[in-house]
C-alpha cells in the first residue's frame, strides 16, 4: 500500500475514533442530564407528597382542636355558667356566716369559666386567624399571668406586616407547643416572648429562666418534632438553644421572601 493511502487510512480511522468518542461523550452527558432530571423530579414529587401529608395532618389537627374548643365552650362553659348562676341564687338564701364561702366559690367558678372560654378561643384556628398572630400571643401571655403559671411578658419592635392566614395558624401552634414545653419541663419563673419585625423578616424569641437542658443529651420528643415539621412546612427556620441551669431560648425566623410568588 502506498504511503499516501496509508496516511489516508490512518486519518480515516482517527476520524472514526474521534466521532465515536464525541458520540459516546454526548450520549453520556445526555444520559446524565436525563438521570439528574429524573432524580430531581422524583425528589420534588417526594417533597410535594411529604408536604401534602404534613398539610393534611395539620388540617386534621386543626379541625380536632376546633372541635375540642367548641366542646369546651359549649358544654363545659355552659355547665360552669349554670353553676355560677346557681351560686348567685344560693348566695341570696344562705346565712351571713356562709356568704363569704359562697362568694369565694363563685369567684373560682367565674375564673374557671373565663379560662375555659380563653382556652377554647386559642384552640379555634378561626379565632386565631381573626385576631392575628400578635394579638393571639398576647392573650396567651395574659392567660399565663392570670393563672400564675409564671411571670410572662410580651415585647414587640419594628413595623408589623401582614402574614397569611395559614402561616399565622402554623406560627401560633409552634409557639403554643413552646409554651407547653416550658410549662411541663422548664420549671421556669419567667417567660418572655419577643417579636422583632425586620424588612420582610419576623424574628421571634421565646426565652425562659428555667432549668434548661443539654441539647446533645436530650431526645427529641413529639413536641419538638411537631415544631420542626410545622416550621419546615412554611419554610421557617427554628433553633433551640439551651444549657443546663441556664434556661432555654427558642428562635423562630419567618421570612416573607420564602412566600412571595
XYZ file of C-alpha atoms in Angstrom:
261
model
C 0.000 0.000 0.000
C 1.305 3.418 -0.890
C 2.359 5.769 1.878
C -0.296 8.250 0.784
C -3.031 5.607 1.017
C -1.721 4.505 4.432
C -1.892 8.095 5.650
C -5.452 8.497 4.376
C -6.464 5.219 6.029
C -4.880 6.320 9.291
C -6.695 9.648 9.135
C -9.916 7.781 8.387
C -9.540 5.586 11.475
C -8.599 8.574 13.598
C -11.704 10.409 12.335
C -13.901 7.408 13.114
C -12.438 7.128 16.621
C -12.931 10.860 17.230
C -16.531 10.706 16.041
C -17.217 7.644 18.214
C -15.633 9.396 21.191
C -17.721 12.514 20.613
C -20.830 10.365 20.265
C -20.038 8.494 23.497
C -19.387 11.755 25.347
C -22.599 13.330 24.059
C -24.538 10.175 24.911
C -23.041 10.099 28.425
C -23.777 13.790 29.039
C -27.342 13.404 27.747
C -27.838 10.289 29.861
C -26.510 12.025 32.986
C -28.709 15.068 32.407
C -31.762 12.889 31.931
C -30.860 10.859 35.005
C -30.333 14.003 37.094
C -33.624 15.450 35.836
C -35.455 12.244 36.729
C -33.833 12.193 40.187
C -34.759 15.840 40.690
C -38.350 15.233 39.588
C -38.527 12.221 41.915
C -37.156 14.313 44.781
C -39.636 17.110 44.061
C -42.511 14.610 43.871
C -41.491 13.063 47.209
C -41.153 16.535 48.710
C -44.621 17.535 47.480
C -46.038 14.263 48.800
C -44.451 14.826 52.230
C -45.766 18.392 52.281
C -49.250 17.233 51.357
C -49.147 14.587 54.099
C -47.925 17.166 56.620
C -50.563 19.654 55.474
C -53.307 17.039 55.737
C -52.123 16.087 59.221
C -52.139 19.722 60.316
C -55.612 20.266 58.848
C -56.879 17.224 60.776
C -55.213 18.504 63.955
C -56.703 21.959 63.469
C -60.174 20.540 62.935
C -59.754 18.383 66.049
C -58.601 21.364 68.104
C -61.516 23.394 66.783
C -63.966 20.677 67.841
C -62.348 20.412 71.277
C -62.537 24.183 71.655
C -66.195 24.164 70.658
C -66.940 21.384 73.157
C -65.165 23.307 75.904
C -67.106 26.457 75.112
C -70.497 24.859 74.569
C -70.502 22.083 77.160
C -68.012 22.830 79.939
C -68.622 26.546 79.554
C -72.380 26.092 79.849
C -72.029 23.888 82.920
C -69.826 26.471 84.607
C -72.276 29.247 83.646
C -75.162 27.296 85.196
C -73.085 26.629 88.319
C -72.277 30.314 88.563
C -75.961 31.285 88.289
C -76.919 28.730 90.927
C -74.262 30.107 93.260
C -75.692 33.597 92.719
C -79.117 32.318 93.729
C -77.644 30.417 96.665
C -75.851 33.498 97.984
C -79.220 35.211 98.479
C -80.592 32.475 100.716
C -77.628 31.442 102.877
C -76.927 32.906 106.284
C -74.372 35.640 106.810
C -71.633 33.275 108.033
C -71.695 31.336 104.753
C -71.827 34.269 102.338
C -68.017 34.684 102.185
C -67.507 30.971 101.397
C -70.136 31.051 98.666
C -68.553 34.209 97.274
C -65.127 32.545 97.107
C -66.573 29.509 95.345
C -68.392 31.763 92.907
C -65.154 33.600 92.133
C -63.356 30.305 91.480
C -66.130 29.159 89.170
C -66.120 32.534 87.424
C -62.352 32.413 86.915
C -62.625 28.835 85.628
C -65.315 29.902 83.169
C -63.111 32.732 81.925
C -60.149 30.390 81.425
C -62.246 27.776 79.626
C -63.501 30.430 77.225
C -59.972 31.781 76.653
C -58.630 28.278 76.057
C -61.453 27.402 73.670
C -60.650 30.503 71.608
C -56.939 29.661 71.402
C -57.818 26.181 70.116
C -60.061 27.535 67.365
C -57.984 28.457 64.315
C -60.749 30.746 63.033
C -60.451 32.894 66.161
C -56.645 32.956 65.876
C -56.943 33.963 62.231
C -59.381 36.738 63.154
C -57.237 38.107 65.996
C -53.908 37.763 64.200
C -50.659 36.271 65.439
C -49.506 39.030 67.762
C -52.860 39.548 69.500
C -53.326 35.787 69.923
C -49.916 35.512 71.589
C -50.699 38.491 73.829
C -53.865 36.761 75.017
C -51.891 33.594 75.795
C -49.436 35.675 77.830
C -52.329 37.326 79.698
C -53.771 33.891 80.449
C -50.471 32.642 81.870
C -50.290 35.667 84.147
C -53.887 35.258 85.322
C -53.361 31.675 86.444
C -49.868 32.392 87.823
C -48.027 29.778 85.760
C -45.067 32.126 85.645
C -44.336 35.805 85.146
C -44.837 36.250 81.429
C -44.295 39.271 79.221
C -44.558 40.173 75.563
C -42.418 42.642 73.623
C -42.639 43.832 70.038
C -40.296 46.002 67.984
C -40.235 47.183 64.378
C -43.081 47.618 61.918
C -45.555 44.690 61.854
C -46.539 43.281 58.471
C -49.353 41.027 57.319
C -48.883 37.264 57.467
C -51.078 34.854 55.540
C -53.870 33.073 57.378
C -52.319 29.601 57.079
C -48.866 30.759 58.201
C -50.379 32.667 61.125
C -52.018 29.489 62.416
C -48.836 27.432 62.000
C -46.632 30.024 63.736
C -49.098 30.276 66.611
C -49.208 26.477 67.031
C -45.400 26.375 67.128
C -45.415 28.975 69.896
C -48.163 27.129 71.763
C -46.015 23.990 71.674
C -43.065 26.008 73.003
C -45.255 27.381 75.814
C -46.461 23.871 76.626
C -42.889 22.585 76.833
C -41.939 25.462 79.124
C -44.890 24.721 81.409
C -44.223 20.977 81.573
C -40.432 20.800 81.666
C -38.655 24.100 82.304
C -39.674 24.869 85.938
C -39.292 28.500 84.907
C -40.379 31.551 86.888
C -40.264 33.983 83.969
C -41.146 33.668 80.295
C -40.537 36.325 77.650
C -41.842 36.394 74.094
C -40.306 38.954 71.744
C -41.366 39.808 68.189
C -38.717 41.631 66.139
C -40.063 42.869 62.804
C -37.411 43.493 60.171
C -37.877 44.188 56.450
C -39.591 41.024 55.174
C -38.475 39.058 58.252
C -40.132 38.272 61.576
C -37.756 37.083 64.301
C -39.499 35.504 67.292
C -37.680 34.668 70.520
C -39.182 32.701 73.404
C -36.891 32.687 76.447
C -37.301 31.307 79.949
C -35.180 31.193 83.092
C -35.853 27.513 83.749
C -33.552 24.602 84.435
C -32.542 24.225 80.790
C -31.046 21.082 79.287
C -28.110 19.735 77.318
C -29.197 19.641 73.625
C -26.717 16.822 72.920
C -28.185 14.556 75.582
C -31.899 15.216 75.304
C -34.009 13.085 72.993
C -36.330 14.772 70.538
C -39.894 14.348 71.749
C -43.085 14.721 69.774
C -43.341 18.379 70.803
C -40.029 19.401 69.269
C -40.625 17.246 66.203
C -44.043 18.858 65.733
C -42.484 22.317 65.918
C -39.782 21.411 63.406
C -42.209 19.827 60.934
C -44.556 22.820 61.156
C -41.669 25.240 60.665
C -40.465 23.314 57.615
C -43.944 23.466 56.121
C -43.774 27.284 55.917
C -40.012 27.450 55.221
C -39.326 28.970 58.617
C -36.060 28.459 60.473
C -36.330 27.089 64.019
C -33.459 26.890 66.507
C -33.483 25.832 70.149
C -30.654 26.985 72.406
C -30.220 25.785 75.960
C -27.724 24.649 78.556
C -28.203 23.002 81.933
C -29.191 25.516 84.600
C -29.304 28.487 82.204
C -32.798 28.366 80.734
C -33.828 27.975 77.115
C -34.309 30.164 74.068
C -36.378 29.273 71.030
C -35.559 31.324 67.926
C -38.031 31.275 65.055
C -37.319 33.116 61.806
C -40.134 33.662 59.321
C -39.230 35.313 56.019
C -41.705 36.844 53.608
C -39.259 36.216 50.759
C -39.922 32.476 51.049
C -43.621 33.109 50.363
C -43.516 35.592 47.518
C -44.647 34.267 44.164
